[in-house]
Amino acid sequence: MGQVLSAMQAYTNVIWTVFTGPPRPALAGVVSPKIKALMDGYKGAPRQVPTSACFKQLQKVKNMRDLAEVCPNIAPGRILRSACPTAASEQDIDIIRHKLGISHLVDLRSEFERSEDPASPLVAEAELRVSKRQGSIAQMERFEQRDSQHPNSVNAPLIIHHLSLLERSRYYKAILLKIPFATSAYALAWMPFNPSKGKSAIMAEVNRGGLPMLYEILLEIAGPELKCALEVITEAAEAGEPLLFFCRVGKDRTGVLAALILSCCGAKPEEIIADYHRSDSVVSEIALGGLEKEDKELHQLDRAVFSKAPAEVMAATLTHLDEMYGGPSRYLESIGFSREQQQRLAKAVSASRDHKVNL
């Protein structure tokens, strides 16, 4: 067995050297002129809008903000983003449901993440709708009407839309296709003999790819869910019903969807980058759909890379959208969210349509 392992190691090392070439550089320190130009474009603090004062009063709901704070084309109070709000305090619930008037929650987390939620009066009587993927199409289905009579629940209508953007099987398949072929071959060759060695090779590439690679994967594998989310947001906006979308920490999945929404609404690249980068000062944990908890190999993720929100990451993502698809609008068309639908969304949330915030 020892000779077999030695031979296998020699063989895989040859493959590794011949096919991989130099290792992929990490994003830090390798910022292209185009990305640097985008980063240099965003400056200054977000503008203050009527909803801004509410966020300072929140106790347990983190990383909340109004997309109108960075994009003047969006009316305040229409579309908000945050970290998961299910642990909201009574004061938070009053702000979310009464002052902000939120009537739709778009939950981008995985089923595993949702299973860890505590009992929450915020969602105690909400109608639940769950996205079901059929081939390349994701459709919302009414799942249940909750009947809880929690004493602190809010009686006004609330609809929760569950659209998981990061599922285990699709994510791992995408990683194997994204990393260099030789790395995949090296890892697969070692799996029968020393799985940890093979997985460590993959994790090294995941860390090198960092958040830009994660966001590229999200754009590739979650197109149906992103399209469905945008349709939900459009319908809510057209009905004049404020909406909050979120993942676990409100940075990665939420950041990608926010970038697409802001693009539809005519936000400048520097405004999109500024909105994303605001999470950098309030988030310090990794959230990959619960995979970072379920799979011990993902404990090797570089926390310094995956727990932050550097401006260059969103700049790189916008550059990827330009180079791979011809821009965010073309990307949205490729996943079935047409140019007409993009215009509908922009019109529905436009600053020309007032929304009253109950401060």
Coordinates of C-alpha atoms in Angstrom, one line a residue:
M1 CA 0.0 0.0 0.0
G2 CA 2.9 2.3 0.8
Q3 CA 4.3 1.9 -2.7
V4 CA 0.9 2.6 -4.2
L5 CA 0.5 5.8 -2.3
S6 CA 4.0 6.9 -3.2
A7 CA 3.3 6.2 -6.9
M8 CA 0.0 8.0 -6.7
Q9 CA 1.6 11.0 -5.0
A10 CA 4.3 11.2 -7.7
Y11 CA 1.8 10.9 -10.5
T12 CA -0.6 13.6 -9.1
N13 CA 2.4 15.9 -8.3
V14 CA 3.4 15.7 -12.0
I15 CA -0.2 16.5 -13.1
W16 CA -0.3 19.4 -10.6
T17 CA 2.9 20.9 -11.9
V18 CA 2.2 20.5 -15.6
F19 CA -1.4 21.7 -15.7
T20 CA -1.8 24.3 -13.0
G21 CA 1.1 26.5 -13.6
P22 CA 1.6 29.3 -11.0
P23 CA -1.2 29.4 -8.3
R24 CA -4.0 31.8 -8.9
P25 CA -3.2 35.0 -7.0
A26 CA -5.5 36.2 -4.3
L27 CA -7.5 39.3 -5.1
A28 CA -5.7 41.4 -2.5
G29 CA -2.7 43.2 -4.1
V30 CA -3.8 42.2 -7.7
V31 CA -6.4 44.8 -8.5
S32 CA -6.7 45.6 -12.2
P33 CA -6.8 49.2 -13.5
K34 CA -10.5 48.7 -14.3
I35 CA -11.4 47.5 -10.8
K36 CA -9.3 50.3 -9.3
A37 CA -11.1 52.9 -11.3
L38 CA -14.5 51.6 -10.1
M39 CA -13.2 51.6 -6.5
D40 CA -11.9 55.1 -6.8
G41 CA -15.4 56.2 -8.0
Y42 CA -17.2 55.7 -4.7
K43 CA -16.7 58.3 -2.1
G44 CA -18.7 60.0 0.6
A45 CA -21.2 58.8 3.1
P46 CA -24.7 57.4 2.1
R47 CA -27.3 60.1 1.9
Q48 CA -29.8 60.4 4.7
V49 CA -33.4 59.4 3.8
P50 CA -36.6 59.3 6.0
T51 CA -35.9 55.6 6.9
S52 CA -32.3 56.1 8.0
A53 CA -33.3 57.2 11.5
C54 CA -35.1 53.9 12.1
F55 CA -32.0 51.8 11.5
K56 CA -30.2 53.4 14.4
Q57 CA -32.9 52.3 16.8
L58 CA -32.7 48.6 16.0
Q59 CA -31.5 46.4 18.8
K60 CA -31.0 42.9 17.4
V61 CA -31.5 43.2 13.6
K62 CA -28.1 44.0 12.1
N63 CA -26.9 45.5 8.8
M64 CA -30.2 47.0 7.8
R65 CA -30.3 49.8 5.2
D66 CA -32.5 51.3 2.5
L67 CA -31.3 51.0 -1.1
A68 CA -32.5 54.6 -1.5
E69 CA -29.6 55.7 0.7
V70 CA -27.2 55.1 -2.2
C71 CA -29.5 55.4 -5.2
P72 CA -31.6 58.6 -5.6
N73 CA -33.7 56.9 -8.3
I74 CA -35.3 54.7 -5.6
A75 CA -38.0 56.1 -3.3
P76 CA -37.2 55.7 0.4
G77 CA -38.9 52.8 2.2
R78 CA -39.5 50.7 -1.0
I79 CA -36.7 48.1 -0.8
L80 CA -34.6 47.4 2.3
R81 CA -31.9 44.9 3.0
S82 CA -30.5 43.4 6.2
A83 CA -29.1 40.5 8.1
C84 CA -31.6 37.8 9.2
P85 CA -34.3 39.6 11.3
T86 CA -35.9 36.5 13.0
A87 CA -34.3 37.3 16.3
A88 CA -35.9 40.8 16.3
S89 CA -36.8 42.4 19.6
E90 CA -40.2 43.8 20.3
Q91 CA -38.8 47.3 19.5
D92 CA -37.3 45.9 16.3
I93 CA -40.6 44.4 15.3
D94 CA -42.4 47.7 15.9
I95 CA -39.9 49.4 13.7
I96 CA -40.0 46.8 10.9
R97 CA -43.8 46.3 10.8
H98 CA -45.3 49.6 12.0
K99 CA -42.8 52.3 11.2
L100 CA -41.3 50.9 8.0
G101 CA -44.5 49.1 7.1
I102 CA -42.7 46.0 5.8
S103 CA -45.2 43.5 4.4
H104 CA -42.9 41.2 2.5
L105 CA -39.7 39.4 3.6
V106 CA -37.5 37.7 1.0
D107 CA -35.4 35.1 2.8
L108 CA -32.4 34.0 0.7
R109 CA -31.1 31.5 3.3
S110 CA -30.9 27.7 2.9
E111 CA -33.3 25.3 4.6
F112 CA -30.6 24.3 7.0
E113 CA -30.2 27.9 8.1
R114 CA -33.9 28.4 8.5
S115 CA -34.2 25.2 10.6
E116 CA -32.0 26.9 13.2
D117 CA -34.3 29.9 13.7
P118 CA -35.8 30.5 17.1
A119 CA -39.5 31.0 17.5
S120 CA -40.1 34.5 16.4
P121 CA -43.2 36.8 16.9
L122 CA -42.1 38.7 13.7
V123 CA -43.1 35.7 11.5
A124 CA -45.6 34.0 13.8
E125 CA -48.6 34.5 11.6
A126 CA -47.0 35.1 8.3
E127 CA -48.0 33.4 5.1
L128 CA -45.1 31.3 3.8
R129 CA -44.2 30.9 0.2
V130 CA -41.4 28.7 -0.9
S131 CA -39.5 28.6 -4.2
K132 CA -39.5 25.2 -5.9
R133 CA -37.0 24.6 -8.6
Q134 CA -38.2 22.6 -11.7
G135 CA -35.3 22.3 -14.1
S136 CA -34.1 25.8 -14.8
I137 CA -37.3 27.5 -13.5
A138 CA -38.0 28.5 -9.9
Q139 CA -41.6 29.2 -8.9
M140 CA -43.1 30.4 -5.7
E141 CA -45.7 28.1 -4.1
R142 CA -47.8 28.9 -1.1
F143 CA -46.6 26.5 1.5
E144 CA -48.7 27.2 4.6
Q145 CA -50.6 29.8 6.5
R146 CA -49.2 30.0 10.0
D147 CA -51.9 30.0 12.8
S148 CA -49.7 30.9 15.8
Q149 CA -51.4 33.2 18.3
H150 CA -48.2 34.5 19.7
P151 CA -49.1 37.4 22.1
N152 CA -46.6 39.7 20.4
S153 CA -47.3 38.9 16.8
V154 CA -48.4 41.6 14.4
N155 CA -51.8 41.1 12.8
A156 CA -51.2 43.0 9.6
P157 CA -50.5 40.8 6.6
L158 CA -46.9 39.6 6.2
I159 CA -45.7 37.3 3.4
I160 CA -42.4 35.5 3.7
H161 CA -40.8 34.3 0.4
H162 CA -38.1 31.6 0.8
L163 CA -35.6 31.5 -2.1
S164 CA -32.4 29.7 -1.3
L165 CA -29.5 30.9 -3.3
L166 CA -26.8 28.6 -2.0
E167 CA -27.6 24.9 -2.0
R168 CA -25.0 22.2 -1.3
S169 CA -25.1 20.1 -4.4
R170 CA -25.1 23.0 -6.9
Y171 CA -22.4 24.8 -5.0
Y172 CA -20.0 21.9 -4.9
K173 CA -20.5 21.0 -8.5
A174 CA -19.8 24.6 -9.5
I175 CA -16.6 24.7 -7.4
L176 CA -15.2 21.7 -9.3
L177 CA -16.0 23.4 -12.6
K178 CA -14.6 26.7 -11.5
I179 CA -11.2 25.7 -10.1
P180 CA -8.3 24.5 -12.3
F181 CA -8.9 21.1 -13.9
A182 CA -5.7 19.8 -12.4
T183 CA -6.8 20.7 -8.9
S184 CA -10.0 18.7 -9.4
A185 CA -8.0 15.8 -10.8
Y186 CA -5.5 15.9 -8.0
A187 CA -8.3 16.0 -5.4
L188 CA -10.3 13.2 -6.9
A189 CA -7.2 11.1 -7.2
W190 CA -6.5 11.4 -3.5
M191 CA -10.1 10.9 -2.3
P192 CA -9.9 7.0 -2.0
F193 CA -6.7 7.1 -0.1
N194 CA -6.5 10.4 1.8
P195 CA -9.7 12.5 1.4
S196 CA -8.4 15.3 3.6
K197 CA -5.5 15.9 1.3
G198 CA -7.8 16.2 -1.7
K199 CA -10.2 18.4 0.0
S200 CA -7.4 20.7 1.3
A201 CA -6.3 21.2 -2.3
I202 CA -9.8 22.3 -3.3
M203 CA -10.1 24.6 -0.2
A204 CA -6.8 26.2 -1.1
E205 CA -8.3 27.2 -4.5
V206 CA -11.5 28.3 -2.8
N207 CA -9.6 30.6 -0.5
R208 CA -7.6 32.0 -3.5
G209 CA -10.8 32.6 -5.4
G210 CA -12.3 34.3 -2.4
L211 CA -15.5 36.2 -2.4
P212 CA -15.3 37.1 -6.2
M213 CA -15.4 33.4 -7.1
L214 CA -18.2 32.8 -4.6
Y215 CA -20.3 35.6 -6.2
E216 CA -19.5 34.3 -9.7
I217 CA -20.8 30.9 -8.6
L218 CA -24.0 32.5 -7.2
L219 CA -24.6 34.2 -10.4
E220 CA -24.1 30.9 -12.3
I221 CA -26.1 28.5 -10.1
A222 CA -28.9 30.7 -8.7
G223 CA -30.2 32.4 -11.8
P224 CA -33.8 30.9 -11.4
E225 CA -34.0 32.0 -7.8
L226 CA -32.6 35.5 -8.5
K227 CA -35.1 35.9 -11.3
C228 CA -37.9 34.8 -9.0
A229 CA -36.7 37.2 -6.2
L230 CA -36.7 40.1 -8.7
E231 CA -40.3 39.2 -9.8
V232 CA -41.4 39.1 -6.2
I233 CA -39.8 42.5 -5.5
T234 CA -41.3 44.0 -8.6
E235 CA -44.8 42.8 -7.7
A236 CA -44.5 44.1 -4.2
A237 CA -43.2 47.5 -5.4
E238 CA -46.1 47.8 -7.9
A239 CA -48.5 47.1 -5.1
G240 CA -46.9 49.8 -3.0
E241 CA -45.9 47.2 -0.3
P242 CA -42.5 47.7 1.3
L243 CA -40.1 44.7 1.2
L244 CA -37.1 43.6 3.1
F245 CA -34.7 41.0 1.7
F246 CA -32.0 39.3 3.7
C247 CA -29.7 36.3 4.1
R248 CA -27.9 35.3 7.4
V249 CA -25.5 38.3 7.8
G250 CA -26.9 40.4 4.9
K251 CA -23.6 40.6 3.0
D252 CA -23.0 38.0 0.3
R253 CA -26.3 36.7 -1.1
T254 CA -28.0 39.9 -0.1
G255 CA -25.1 41.9 -1.6
V256 CA -25.4 40.1 -5.0
L257 CA -29.2 40.6 -5.2
A258 CA -28.8 44.3 -4.1
A259 CA -26.3 44.9 -6.9
L260 CA -28.7 43.5 -9.5
I261 CA -31.6 45.6 -8.1
L262 CA -29.5 48.7 -8.0
S263 CA -28.4 48.1 -11.6
C264 CA -32.0 47.8 -12.7
C265 CA -32.7 51.1 -11.1
G266 CA -29.9 53.0 -12.8
A267 CA -27.4 53.1 -9.9
K268 CA -23.9 54.0 -10.9
P269 CA -21.2 51.3 -10.3
E270 CA -19.7 53.4 -7.5
E271 CA -23.1 53.5 -5.8
I272 CA -23.4 49.7 -6.0
I273 CA -19.9 49.3 -4.5
A274 CA -20.6 51.8 -1.8
D275 CA -23.8 50.0 -0.7
Y276 CA -21.9 46.6 -0.6
H277 CA -18.9 48.0 1.3
R278 CA -21.1 49.3 4.1
S279 CA -21.3 45.7 5.4
D280 CA -17.5 45.7 5.9
S281 CA -17.7 47.6 9.2
V282 CA -20.6 45.6 10.7
V283 CA -20.1 42.0 9.6
S284 CA -17.4 39.7 10.9
E285 CA -18.6 36.2 10.3
I286 CA -18.8 33.7 7.4
A287 CA -22.2 32.6 6.1
L288 CA -22.3 30.1 3.2
G289 CA -25.8 28.7 3.5
G290 CA -24.9 26.7 6.6
L291 CA -22.3 24.8 4.7
E292 CA -19.6 26.3 6.8
K293 CA -21.2 24.5 9.8
E294 CA -22.2 21.3 8.2
D295 CA -18.9 20.4 6.4
K296 CA -15.8 20.3 8.5
E297 CA -13.6 20.9 5.4
L298 CA -15.1 24.4 5.1
H299 CA -13.6 25.2 8.5
Q300 CA -10.4 25.8 6.4
L301 CA -12.0 28.9 4.8
D302 CA -9.9 32.0 5.3
R303 CA -12.0 34.0 7.8
A304 CA -10.0 37.2 6.9
V305 CA -11.3 36.8 3.3
F306 CA -14.8 35.5 3.6
S307 CA -16.0 37.5 6.7
K308 CA -15.5 41.0 5.2
A309 CA -17.0 43.1 2.4
P310 CA -14.1 44.9 0.7
A311 CA -14.9 47.4 -2.1
E312 CA -12.7 45.6 -4.5
V313 CA -14.9 42.4 -4.3
M314 CA -18.0 44.1 -5.6
A315 CA -15.8 46.0 -8.2
A316 CA -14.5 42.6 -9.4
T317 CA -18.1 41.3 -9.5
L318 CA -19.3 44.2 -11.6
T319 CA -16.3 43.7 -13.9
H320 CA -17.1 40.0 -14.2
L321 CA -20.7 40.9 -15.2
D322 CA -19.4 43.2 -17.9
E323 CA -16.8 40.8 -19.3
M324 CA -18.8 37.6 -19.1
Y325 CA -22.3 38.8 -19.9
G326 CA -22.0 42.3 -21.3
G327 CA -23.2 44.0 -18.1
P328 CA -25.8 43.4 -15.3
S329 CA -28.7 44.1 -17.7
R330 CA -27.6 41.4 -20.1
Y331 CA -27.0 39.0 -17.3
L332 CA -30.6 39.5 -16.1
E333 CA -31.8 38.9 -19.6
S334 CA -29.8 35.6 -19.7
I335 CA -31.7 34.3 -16.6
G336 CA -35.1 35.3 -18.0
F337 CA -35.6 38.7 -16.3
S338 CA -36.3 40.7 -19.5
R339 CA -35.4 44.3 -20.3
E340 CA -39.1 45.1 -20.0
Q341 CA -39.3 43.5 -16.5
Q342 CA -36.2 45.5 -15.5
Q343 CA -37.9 48.7 -16.6
R344 CA -41.0 47.7 -14.6
L345 CA -39.0 47.2 -11.5
A346 CA -37.2 50.6 -11.9
K347 CA -40.6 52.3 -12.5
A348 CA -42.2 50.6 -9.5
V349 CA -39.6 51.8 -7.0
S350 CA -38.9 55.1 -8.6
A351 CA -38.5 58.3 -6.5
S352 CA -41.5 59.7 -8.3
R353 CA -43.8 57.4 -6.4
D354 CA -44.0 58.4 -2.7
H355 CA -44.1 56.0 0.1
K356 CA -44.9 57.2 3.6
V357 CA -42.7 56.1 6.5
N358 CA -44.4 56.2 9.9
L359 CA -41.7 57.8 12.0

